[in-house]
Tab-separated table of C-alpha atoms in Angstrom:
chain	number	residue	atom	x	y	z
A	1	MET	CA	-30.490	-17.135	-3.942
A	2	PRO	CA	-27.927	-15.659	-6.376
A	3	ASN	CA	-25.443	-18.310	-5.233
A	4	MET	CA	-27.723	-21.151	-6.287
A	5	ASP	CA	-28.326	-19.490	-9.654
A	6	ASN	CA	-24.599	-19.170	-10.028
A	7	GLU	CA	-24.149	-22.883	-9.308
A	8	LYS	CA	-26.840	-23.716	-11.839
A	9	SER	CA	-25.239	-21.614	-14.531
A	10	ASN	CA	-21.859	-23.196	-13.781
A	11	ASP	CA	-23.357	-26.678	-14.080
A	12	ALA	CA	-25.023	-25.711	-17.375
A	13	LYS	CA	-21.758	-24.284	-18.723
A	14	ALA	CA	-19.909	-27.413	-17.617
A	15	GLU	CA	-22.433	-29.568	-19.520
A	16	GLU	CA	-21.857	-27.456	-22.638
A	17	PHE	CA	-18.114	-28.011	-22.372
A	18	LYS	CA	-18.707	-31.742	-21.929
A	19	ILE	CA	-20.849	-31.852	-25.091
A	20	GLN	CA	-18.157	-29.978	-27.052
A	21	ALA	CA	-15.511	-32.320	-25.615
A	22	ASN	CA	-17.522	-35.371	-26.687
A	23	GLU	CA	-17.705	-33.962	-30.235
A	24	ALA	CA	-13.935	-33.357	-30.267
A	25	PHE	CA	-13.405	-36.914	-28.990
A	26	LYS	CA	-15.567	-38.351	-31.791
A	27	ALA	CA	-13.479	-36.381	-34.298
A	28	HIS	CA	-10.288	-37.969	-32.821
A	29	LYS	CA	-9.154	-34.558	-31.509
A	30	PHE	CA	-8.154	-35.983	-28.162
A	31	ALA	CA	-5.936	-33.133	-26.927
A	32	LEU	CA	-8.777	-30.679	-27.590
A	33	ALA	CA	-11.221	-33.038	-25.837
A	34	ILE	CA	-8.944	-33.100	-22.765
A	35	ASN	CA	-8.876	-29.275	-22.669
A	36	LEU	CA	-12.667	-29.090	-22.890
A	37	TYR	CA	-13.246	-31.790	-20.232
A	38	THR	CA	-10.805	-29.847	-18.033
A	39	LYS	CA	-12.964	-26.720	-18.435
A	40	ALA	CA	-16.037	-28.748	-17.466
A	41	ILE	CA	-14.190	-30.096	-14.397
A	42	GLU	CA	-13.101	-26.590	-13.366
A	43	LEU	CA	-16.779	-25.539	-13.292
A	44	ASN	CA	-18.039	-28.726	-11.639
A	45	GLU	CA	-15.433	-31.020	-10.138
A	46	ASP	CA	-17.947	-33.345	-8.489
A	47	ASN	CA	-19.177	-34.929	-11.691
A	48	ALA	CA	-17.647	-38.393	-12.083
A	49	VAL	CA	-18.567	-38.533	-15.791
A	50	TYR	CA	-16.261	-35.633	-16.669
A	51	TRP	CA	-13.310	-37.293	-14.948
A	52	ALA	CA	-13.979	-40.698	-16.560
A	53	ASN	CA	-14.394	-39.115	-19.991
A	54	ARG	CA	-11.140	-37.213	-19.608
A	55	ALA	CA	-9.490	-40.475	-18.503
A	56	PHE	CA	-10.629	-42.078	-21.766
A	57	ALA	CA	-9.200	-39.201	-23.826
A	58	HIS	CA	-5.877	-39.534	-21.966
A	59	THR	CA	-5.857	-43.262	-22.808
A	60	LYS	CA	-6.270	-42.413	-26.480
A	61	LEU	CA	-3.124	-40.260	-26.275
A	62	GLU	CA	-1.363	-43.063	-24.364
A	63	GLU	CA	-1.096	-40.870	-21.265
A	64	TYR	CA	-1.914	-43.810	-19.043
A	65	GLY	CA	-0.708	-42.318	-15.757
A	66	SER	CA	-3.053	-39.333	-16.206
A	67	SER	CA	-5.836	-41.692	-17.235
A	68	ILE	CA	-5.448	-43.728	-14.031
A	69	GLN	CA	-5.481	-40.543	-11.897
A	70	ASP	CA	-8.673	-39.265	-13.571
A	71	ALA	CA	-10.452	-42.619	-13.401
A	72	SER	CA	-9.496	-42.925	-9.715
A	73	LYS	CA	-11.015	-39.493	-9.082
A	74	ALA	CA	-14.241	-40.591	-10.830
A	75	ILE	CA	-14.360	-43.651	-8.564
A	76	GLU	CA	-13.713	-41.524	-5.473
A	77	ILE	CA	-16.670	-39.260	-6.400
A	78	ASP	CA	-18.964	-42.186	-7.197
A	79	PRO	CA	-17.753	-45.616	-6.004
A	80	LYS	CA	-20.597	-47.291	-7.951
A	81	TYR	CA	-19.773	-45.622	-11.275
A	82	SER	CA	-18.903	-48.584	-13.511
A	83	LYS	CA	-17.119	-46.555	-16.200
A	84	GLY	CA	-14.567	-45.356	-13.652
A	85	TYR	CA	-13.413	-48.943	-13.046
A	86	TYR	CA	-13.636	-49.741	-16.734
A	87	ARG	CA	-11.418	-46.790	-17.744
A	88	ARG	CA	-8.886	-47.407	-15.015
A	89	GLY	CA	-8.756	-51.141	-15.749
A	90	ALA	CA	-8.159	-50.419	-19.435
A	91	ALA	CA	-5.328	-47.985	-18.604
A	92	TYR	CA	-3.698	-50.520	-16.260
A	93	LEU	CA	-3.921	-53.107	-19.030
A	94	ALA	CA	-2.330	-50.760	-21.522
A	95	MET	CA	0.634	-50.463	-19.152
A	96	GLY	CA	0.852	-54.218	-18.752
A	97	LYS	CA	-0.286	-54.040	-15.105
A	98	PHE	CA	-2.587	-57.040	-15.404
A	99	LYS	CA	-3.033	-57.665	-11.691
A	100	ASP	CA	-4.235	-54.102	-11.018
A	101	ALA	CA	-6.495	-54.318	-14.064
A	102	LEU	CA	-7.964	-57.566	-12.768
A	103	LYS	CA	-9.089	-55.909	-9.497
A	104	ASP	CA	-10.912	-53.198	-11.445
A	105	PHE	CA	-12.665	-55.675	-13.748
A	106	GLN	CA	-13.704	-57.778	-10.759
A	107	GLN	CA	-15.265	-54.664	-9.232
A	108	LEU	CA	-16.891	-53.828	-12.564
A	109	LYS	CA	-18.464	-57.297	-12.625
A	110	ARG	CA	-19.824	-56.775	-9.090
A	111	ILE	CA	-21.468	-53.524	-10.138
A	112	CYS	CA	-22.764	-54.875	-13.489
A	113	PRO	CA	-23.290	-58.616	-12.893
A	114	ASN	CA	-25.415	-59.018	-16.046
A	115	ASP	CA	-23.294	-57.027	-18.467
A	116	PRO	CA	-21.904	-59.516	-21.055
A	117	ASP	CA	-19.108	-57.113	-22.024
A	118	ALA	CA	-17.897	-56.799	-18.427
A	119	THR	CA	-17.993	-60.606	-18.083
A	120	LYS	CA	-15.983	-61.102	-21.270
A	121	LYS	CA	-13.299	-58.587	-20.272
A	122	LEU	CA	-12.990	-60.058	-16.791
A	123	LYS	CA	-12.503	-63.560	-18.283
A	124	GLU	CA	-9.787	-62.292	-20.643
A	125	CYS	CA	-8.089	-60.447	-17.810
A	126	GLU	CA	-8.120	-63.554	-15.604
A	127	LYS	CA	-6.528	-65.502	-18.467
A	128	ALA	CA	-3.796	-62.892	-18.873
A	129	VAL	CA	-3.000	-62.906	-15.147
A	130	MET	CA	-2.876	-66.722	-15.063
A	131	LYS	CA	-0.494	-66.687	-18.026
A	132	LEU	CA	1.657	-64.070	-16.296
A	133	LYS	CA	1.808	-66.119	-13.073
A	134	PHE	CA	2.747	-69.197	-15.068
A	135	GLU	CA	5.516	-67.325	-16.909
A	136	GLU	CA	6.839	-65.956	-13.612
A	137	ALA	CA	6.812	-69.446	-12.092
A	138	ILE	CA	8.848	-71.027	-14.886
A	139	SER	CA	11.214	-68.126	-15.580
A	140	VAL	CA	14.892	-68.420	-14.722
A	141	PRO	CA	16.098	-65.852	-12.166
A	142	GLU	CA	17.859	-62.872	-13.783
A	143	ALA	CA	21.221	-63.736	-12.206
A	144	GLU	CA	21.222	-67.261	-13.665
A	145	ARG	CA	19.967	-66.316	-17.083
A	146	ARG	CA	22.308	-67.039	-19.988
A	147	SER	CA	22.475	-64.555	-22.810
A	148	ILE	CA	20.705	-65.949	-25.858
A	149	ALA	CA	23.092	-63.935	-28.045
A	150	ASP	CA	25.999	-66.067	-26.834
A	151	SER	CA	24.316	-69.234	-28.037
A	152	ILE	CA	23.773	-68.086	-31.646
A	153	ASP	CA	26.332	-68.536	-34.405
A	154	PHE	CA	24.782	-67.056	-37.547
A	155	ARG	CA	27.681	-68.357	-39.676
A	156	THR	CA	26.414	-71.909	-39.298
A	157	ILE	CA	23.042	-71.020	-40.853
A	158	ASP	CA	22.829	-71.992	-44.513
A	159	VAL	CA	21.208	-69.736	-47.080
A	160	GLU	CA	19.111	-71.747	-49.548
A	161	PRO	CA	20.101	-71.352	-53.221
A	162	GLN	CA	16.588	-70.167	-54.127
A	163	TYR	CA	16.804	-67.186	-51.719
A	164	SER	CA	16.798	-64.060	-53.910
A	165	GLY	CA	16.826	-61.339	-51.225
A	166	ALA	CA	19.560	-59.062	-49.893
A	167	ARG	CA	22.828	-60.749	-48.857
A	168	ILE	CA	25.708	-59.647	-46.635
A	169	GLU	CA	29.049	-60.742	-48.035
A	170	GLY	CA	31.367	-61.569	-45.119
A	171	ASP	CA	31.112	-59.341	-42.049
A	172	VAL	CA	30.572	-55.935	-43.610
A	173	VAL	CA	27.110	-54.404	-43.936
A	174	THR	CA	27.286	-52.140	-46.997
A	175	LEU	CA	24.994	-49.380	-48.224
A	176	GLU	CA	24.145	-51.548	-51.249
A	177	PHE	CA	22.955	-54.297	-48.918
A	178	VAL	CA	20.822	-51.891	-46.842
A	179	LYS	CA	19.228	-50.393	-49.955
A	180	LYS	CA	18.405	-53.826	-51.375
A	181	MET	CA	16.993	-54.944	-48.007
A	182	MET	CA	14.784	-51.833	-47.741
A	183	ASP	CA	13.580	-52.387	-51.279
A	184	ASP	CA	12.744	-56.019	-50.479
A	185	PHE	CA	10.884	-54.903	-47.354
A	186	LYS	CA	8.994	-52.306	-49.380
A	187	ASN	CA	7.791	-55.150	-51.623
A	188	GLN	CA	6.889	-57.231	-48.554
A	189	LYS	CA	9.728	-59.716	-49.009
A	190	SER	CA	11.594	-60.914	-45.959
A	191	LEU	CA	15.260	-60.991	-45.057
A	192	HIS	CA	16.935	-64.366	-44.529
A	193	LYS	CA	17.281	-65.089	-40.846
A	194	ARG	CA	21.037	-65.608	-41.141
A	195	TYR	CA	21.402	-61.928	-42.085
A	196	ALA	CA	18.786	-60.809	-39.560
A	197	TYR	CA	20.841	-62.538	-36.827
A	198	GLN	CA	24.034	-60.981	-38.135
A	199	ILE	CA	22.574	-57.442	-38.035
A	200	VAL	CA	21.024	-57.801	-34.574
A	201	LEU	CA	24.120	-59.407	-33.033
A	202	GLN	CA	26.488	-56.823	-34.535
A	203	THR	CA	24.236	-54.014	-33.285
A	204	ARG	CA	24.198	-55.538	-29.812
A	205	GLU	CA	27.971	-55.581	-29.692
A	206	MET	CA	28.086	-51.924	-30.681
A	207	LEU	CA	25.398	-50.790	-28.243
A	208	GLN	CA	26.908	-52.705	-25.319
A	209	SER	CA	30.061	-50.638	-25.501
A	210	LEU	CA	28.186	-47.311	-25.324
A	211	PRO	CA	27.570	-45.306	-22.144
A	212	SER	CA	23.992	-44.740	-20.872
A	213	LEU	CA	24.218	-41.112	-22.000
A	214	VAL	CA	25.959	-40.631	-25.340
A	215	ASP	CA	27.730	-37.394	-26.283
A	216	ILE	CA	27.562	-36.580	-29.990
A	217	ASP	CA	29.966	-34.085	-31.536
A	218	ILE	CA	28.618	-32.005	-34.392
A	219	PRO	CA	31.298	-30.329	-36.532
A	220	HIS	CA	31.008	-26.523	-36.590
A	221	GLY	CA	31.352	-26.055	-40.332
A	222	HIS	CA	28.542	-24.463	-42.346
A	223	GLY	CA	26.338	-26.961	-44.085
A	224	THR	CA	26.763	-29.623	-41.406
A	225	HIS	CA	23.536	-30.722	-39.797
A	226	PHE	CA	22.057	-33.398	-37.538
A	227	THR	CA	18.511	-34.821	-37.700
A	228	VAL	CA	16.421	-35.986	-34.726
A	229	CYS	CA	13.332	-38.161	-35.297
A	230	GLY	CA	10.704	-39.114	-32.714
A	231	ASP	CA	8.564	-42.260	-32.420
A	232	VAL	CA	8.230	-44.315	-35.617
A	233	HIS	CA	6.159	-47.165	-34.109
A	234	GLY	CA	6.519	-49.758	-36.845
A	235	GLN	CA	5.398	-47.392	-39.630
A	236	PHE	CA	8.031	-48.581	-42.119
A	237	TYR	CA	6.617	-46.815	-45.169
A	238	ASP	CA	6.670	-43.492	-43.308
A	239	LEU	CA	10.289	-44.200	-42.302
A	240	LEU	CA	11.144	-44.644	-45.998
A	241	ASN	CA	9.419	-41.313	-46.623
A	242	ILE	CA	11.624	-39.599	-43.999
A	243	PHE	CA	14.695	-40.903	-45.853
A	244	GLU	CA	13.149	-39.747	-49.146
A	245	LEU	CA	12.637	-36.227	-47.754
A	246	ASN	CA	15.863	-35.906	-45.795
A	247	GLY	CA	18.328	-38.364	-47.355
A	248	LEU	CA	19.620	-41.735	-46.158
A	249	PRO	CA	21.656	-41.895	-42.934
A	250	SER	CA	25.398	-41.414	-43.527
A	251	GLU	CA	28.328	-39.806	-41.737
A	252	GLU	CA	27.522	-36.552	-43.557
A	253	ASN	CA	23.778	-36.928	-42.870
A	254	PRO	CA	23.526	-38.379	-39.336
A	255	TYR	CA	20.266	-39.211	-37.542
A	256	LEU	CA	19.136	-39.862	-34.000
A	257	PHE	CA	15.970	-41.933	-33.583
A	258	ASN	CA	14.627	-41.124	-30.132
A	259	GLY	CA	12.946	-44.404	-29.083
A	260	ASP	CA	9.678	-46.251	-29.769
A	261	PHE	CA	10.816	-47.768	-33.066
A	262	VAL	CA	8.447	-50.731	-32.692
A	263	ASP	CA	4.922	-51.748	-31.576
A	264	ARG	CA	1.472	-50.728	-32.827
A	265	GLY	CA	2.507	-50.388	-36.493
A	266	SER	CA	2.626	-53.816	-38.142
A	267	PHE	CA	5.961	-53.299	-39.938
A	268	SER	CA	8.006	-53.017	-36.757
A	269	LEU	CA	10.469	-55.737	-37.736
A	270	GLU	CA	11.226	-53.952	-41.023
A	271	VAL	CA	11.770	-50.680	-39.121
A	272	ILE	CA	14.118	-52.130	-36.498
A	273	LEU	CA	16.189	-54.174	-38.967
A	274	THR	CA	16.586	-51.085	-41.184
A	275	LEU	CA	17.718	-48.872	-38.284
A	276	PHE	CA	20.047	-51.584	-36.958
A	277	ALA	CA	21.488	-52.224	-40.441
A	278	PHE	CA	22.380	-48.542	-40.835
A	279	LYS	CA	24.025	-48.680	-37.402
A	280	CYS	CA	26.126	-51.655	-38.548
A	281	MET	CA	26.965	-49.922	-41.823
A	282	SER	CA	28.217	-46.776	-40.098
A	283	PRO	CA	27.938	-46.320	-36.314
A	284	SER	CA	28.118	-42.513	-36.578
A	285	ALA	CA	25.432	-42.337	-39.296
A	286	ILE	CA	22.672	-43.276	-36.863
A	287	TYR	CA	22.137	-43.110	-33.107
A	288	LEU	CA	19.342	-44.957	-31.300
A	289	ALA	CA	17.780	-44.219	-27.896
A	290	ARG	CA	15.578	-46.451	-25.814
A	291	GLY	CA	11.883	-45.645	-25.603
A	292	ASN	CA	9.236	-47.131	-23.326
A	293	HIS	CA	8.282	-49.540	-26.150
A	294	GLU	CA	11.740	-51.062	-26.255
A	295	SER	CA	10.729	-53.348	-23.400
A	296	LYS	CA	9.376	-56.865	-22.972
A	297	SER	CA	6.117	-55.918	-21.279
A	298	MET	CA	5.160	-53.441	-24.031
A	299	ASN	CA	6.267	-55.746	-26.875
A	300	LYS	CA	4.109	-58.514	-25.429
A	301	ILE	CA	1.020	-56.309	-25.582
A	302	TYR	CA	1.451	-53.992	-28.562
A	303	GLY	CA	2.463	-56.373	-31.318
A	304	PHE	CA	6.244	-56.490	-31.729
A	305	GLU	CA	6.591	-59.840	-29.989
A	306	GLY	CA	3.805	-61.398	-32.064
A	307	GLU	CA	5.219	-59.931	-35.256
A	308	VAL	CA	8.755	-61.223	-34.604
A	309	ARG	CA	7.386	-64.663	-33.762
A	310	SER	CA	5.326	-64.687	-36.941
A	311	LYS	CA	8.032	-63.346	-39.303
A	312	LEU	CA	11.157	-64.866	-37.711
A	313	SER	CA	11.131	-67.099	-34.600
A	314	GLU	CA	10.859	-67.355	-30.811
A	315	ALA	CA	14.656	-67.048	-30.445
A	316	PHE	CA	14.497	-63.596	-32.052
A	317	VAL	CA	11.894	-62.475	-29.476
A	318	GLU	CA	14.452	-63.165	-26.730
A	319	LEU	CA	17.295	-61.666	-28.717
A	320	PHE	CA	15.523	-58.358	-29.384
A	321	ALA	CA	14.585	-58.106	-25.691
A	322	GLU	CA	18.268	-58.473	-24.836
A	323	VAL	CA	19.423	-55.927	-27.397
A	324	PHE	CA	16.802	-53.367	-26.337
A	325	CYS	CA	18.327	-53.453	-22.846
A	326	CYS	CA	21.612	-52.248	-24.375
A	327	LEU	CA	20.128	-49.106	-25.960
A	328	PRO	CA	21.397	-45.830	-24.447
A	329	LEU	CA	18.879	-43.746	-22.481
A	330	GLY	CA	19.737	-40.310	-23.836
A	331	HIS	CA	22.027	-38.202	-26.015
A	332	VAL	CA	23.660	-34.773	-25.758
A	333	LEU	CA	24.243	-32.979	-29.062
A	334	ALA	CA	27.324	-30.745	-29.141
A	335	GLY	CA	27.121	-30.285	-25.373
A	336	LYS	CA	23.987	-28.141	-25.782
A	337	VAL	CA	20.892	-30.171	-26.671
A	338	PHE	CA	19.644	-32.941	-24.371
A	339	VAL	CA	17.566	-35.582	-26.212
A	340	VAL	CA	15.632	-38.219	-24.268
A	341	HIS	CA	12.527	-40.240	-25.098
A	342	GLY	CA	10.029	-39.410	-22.351
A	343	GLY	CA	11.176	-36.038	-21.039
A	344	LEU	CA	12.622	-34.888	-17.739
A	345	PHE	CA	12.486	-36.530	-14.358
A	346	SER	CA	9.866	-36.351	-11.636
A	347	VAL	CA	12.630	-35.544	-9.150
A	348	ASP	CA	14.434	-32.231	-9.118
A	349	GLY	CA	18.162	-31.523	-9.315
A	350	VAL	CA	19.118	-34.285	-11.749
A	351	LYS	CA	22.585	-33.876	-13.271
A	352	LEU	CA	23.800	-35.370	-16.528
A	353	SER	CA	26.366	-37.254	-14.440
A	354	ASP	CA	23.461	-39.049	-12.682
A	355	ILE	CA	22.161	-40.261	-16.037
A	356	ARG	CA	25.631	-41.328	-17.123
A	357	SER	CA	25.897	-43.545	-14.076
A	358	ILE	CA	22.582	-45.402	-14.561
A	359	ASP	CA	22.995	-49.138	-15.064
A	360	ARG	CA	20.617	-49.488	-18.001
A	361	PHE	CA	21.129	-53.172	-18.811
A	362	CYS	CA	17.736	-54.325	-17.550
A	363	GLU	CA	14.017	-53.951	-18.162
A	364	PRO	CA	12.948	-50.362	-17.378
A	365	PRO	CA	11.215	-49.473	-14.102
A	366	GLU	CA	7.639	-48.228	-14.326
A	367	GLU	CA	8.227	-44.815	-12.770
A	368	GLY	CA	10.317	-42.037	-14.247
A	369	LEU	CA	10.492	-39.014	-16.404
A	370	MET	CA	9.047	-35.351	-16.629
A	371	TYR	CA	9.110	-31.442	-16.045
A	372	VAL	CA	11.432	-28.780	-14.419
A	373	THR	CA	12.897	-27.686	-17.738
A	374	LYS	CA	14.538	-24.347	-16.972
A	375	LYS	CA	16.384	-25.433	-13.858
A	376	PHE	CA	17.624	-28.628	-15.485
A	377	LEU	CA	19.011	-26.663	-18.440
A	378	GLN	CA	20.738	-24.151	-16.143
A	379	ASP	CA	22.166	-26.835	-13.842
A	380	ASN	CA	23.644	-28.701	-16.792
A	381	ASN	CA	24.652	-25.771	-19.001
A	382	LEU	CA	22.299	-26.844	-21.808
A	383	ASP	CA	20.170	-24.809	-24.251
A	384	LEU	CA	17.339	-27.131	-25.182
A	385	ILE	CA	15.537	-30.387	-24.390
A	386	VAL	CA	14.062	-32.575	-27.131
A	387	ARG	CA	11.668	-35.372	-26.221
A	388	SER	CA	9.238	-37.633	-28.104
A	389	HIS	CA	6.695	-40.133	-26.687
A	390	GLU	CA	3.481	-38.156	-27.361
A	391	VAL	CA	1.363	-37.771	-30.485
A	392	LYS	CA	1.125	-34.137	-31.582
A	393	ASP	CA	-1.323	-32.919	-34.240
A	394	GLU	CA	1.397	-31.084	-36.157
A	395	GLY	CA	4.060	-33.733	-35.435
A	396	TYR	CA	5.760	-31.443	-32.915
A	397	GLU	CA	5.085	-28.982	-30.103
A	398	ILE	CA	7.276	-26.209	-28.690
A	399	GLU	CA	6.798	-25.385	-24.996
A	400	HIS	CA	8.481	-23.765	-21.986
A	401	GLU	CA	9.471	-20.582	-23.838
A	402	GLY	CA	11.060	-22.539	-26.654
A	403	LYS	CA	13.223	-24.619	-24.322
A	404	LEU	CA	11.346	-27.905	-24.834
A	405	ILE	CA	10.445	-29.467	-28.175
A	406	THR	CA	8.369	-32.650	-28.515
A	407	VAL	CA	8.866	-34.432	-31.842
A	408	PHE	CA	6.768	-37.376	-33.087
A	409	SER	CA	7.548	-39.043	-36.413
A	410	ALA	CA	4.628	-41.449	-36.963
A	411	PRO	CA	2.071	-39.560	-39.098
A	412	ASN	CA	-1.599	-40.618	-39.014
A	413	TYR	CA	-0.584	-42.725	-36.013
A	414	CYS	CA	-2.269	-46.130	-35.948
A	415	ASP	CA	-3.999	-45.201	-39.240
A	416	GLN	CA	-6.507	-43.115	-37.339
A	417	MET	CA	-5.093	-40.075	-35.528
A	418	GLY	CA	-4.799	-37.831	-38.591
A	419	ASN	CA	-1.661	-36.168	-37.158
A	420	LYS	CA	1.353	-35.047	-39.152
A	421	GLY	CA	4.820	-36.440	-38.492
A	422	ALA	CA	7.901	-34.280	-37.963
A	423	PHE	CA	11.672	-34.370	-37.618
A	424	ILE	CA	14.125	-31.705	-36.458
A	425	ARG	CA	17.194	-30.711	-38.472
A	426	PHE	CA	19.803	-28.975	-36.338
A	427	GLU	CA	21.919	-26.762	-38.599
A	428	ALA	CA	25.517	-25.942	-37.636
A	429	PRO	CA	27.183	-23.784	-36.441
A	430	ASP	CA	24.452	-22.400	-34.126
A	431	LEU	CA	22.395	-25.642	-33.958
A	432	LYS	CA	19.173	-23.817	-34.733
A	433	PRO	CA	16.317	-26.352	-34.761
A	434	ASN	CA	14.607	-26.507	-38.135
A	435	ILE	CA	11.352	-28.470	-37.929
A	436	VAL	CA	10.131	-30.333	-41.024
A	437	THR	CA	6.605	-31.785	-41.013
A	438	PHE	CA	5.224	-34.446	-43.348
A	439	SER	CA	2.055	-36.439	-43.958
A	440	ALA	CA	1.484	-40.190	-43.942
A	441	VAL	CA	2.106	-42.226	-47.087
A	442	PRO	CA	0.119	-45.305	-48.178
A	443	HIS	CA	1.163	-48.729	-46.909
A	444	PRO	CA	0.089	-52.312	-47.719
A	445	ASP	CA	-3.216	-53.320	-46.199
A	446	VAL	CA	-1.950	-54.710	-42.903
A	447	LYS	CA	-3.722	-52.956	-40.042
A	448	PRO	CA	-1.878	-51.522	-37.037
A	449	MET	CA	-1.861	-53.896	-34.053
A	450	ALA	CA	-2.303	-56.844	-36.444
A	451	TYR	CA	0.076	-58.887	-34.255
A	452	ALA	CA	-0.992	-57.373	-30.921
A	453	ASN	CA	-2.358	-59.141	-27.889
A	454	ASN	CA	-6.026	-59.968	-28.692
A	455	PHE	CA	-6.927	-58.810	-25.279
A	456	LEU	CA	-5.888	-55.247	-25.980
A	457	ARG	CA	-7.807	-55.153	-29.246
A	458	MET	CA	-10.998	-55.528	-27.229
A	459	PHE	CA	-10.327	-52.046	-25.859
A	460	SER	CA	-9.179	-50.226	-28.968
């Protein structure tokens, strides 16, 4: 009998953890919720609800791969558990995998034929897949595709006399221009599309000539420093705050923005034009890495595409997609610090030379990055890895005995996570990482995801 009592007490304890996890989830403490659901699962791994709930918490942290694994486990335990299909379908959608999502919503409809919500989501999903098939059918094969950049001559675009915004005189982007442009953006004024074209095209030219892995020298002198920022996600007013706290980018005050500049936040265009303009002003004042949101499939879903279409034009949607393919994949600071958006690779034994030889000029594959920190550092004679990509309550997290730092620079992410933002200042000569955290600042009343795919809003 004691064994049965033991099982009972384990089940009761697991339920307690689930209740605590649900409370944490309601309070938007998703990482804590995941830990508590994990404890429940460790005590009772045959409960599909725990797995599906943890899947939902993973989705909230944008850990879609983990969400799909957990939801699949829930389905394996109980093939008739509707929430398992719902959670997995939502995670597939979030990754832009519409066809996989469709299968899950079809199954959901079979299990809950009279549920109006399931019917609505299935209809939307069918629409998205039809649209995707249509786009695939009419798209020009990659090999035959002409670069849109080659067909644009910004010099032929007239600027109307009544335009009172920032202007670029000739070919040179000056600090005065960038300051005036940022000030206009702050007051919700737009930049003339002639100058927007000029900035994006000049940035493209610069990025095209860079290797996939960029080495950055940091002078040894005292007082020299280098700042690394994580995801900004279209939070323009928080970007201005970073510059307020840490100074504007310049050769003496260089920055690296480690991917995910756009999407979700509804001022993504302002963010990307500001970062690109600084790059044009002084290539060594700012370095830019590609994140998973610098891709067509993500921009289609999470708002950047809709925002660019609304604020500029369809041609710019194509142009940004092209330029994002030119962004380098990673950076090495002073030969010692490896900075990459997502983290390390799922395969072992990767050398920096492997990364250098990647042909990056394409849309990113869906599989990739993570783990094996110590060995990677030893193999490549490095001291530290810096990554971004994940929301952290304090804006950063230090793991693997101090060898891995995650930095995230979008505070109160999506106006609801309540997290701090952070950036890292590396101080010469020893490149000691100094982490600065900051809180969100107010922004005009335009909600995150304002330009996003309607379909996704149904799930948020």
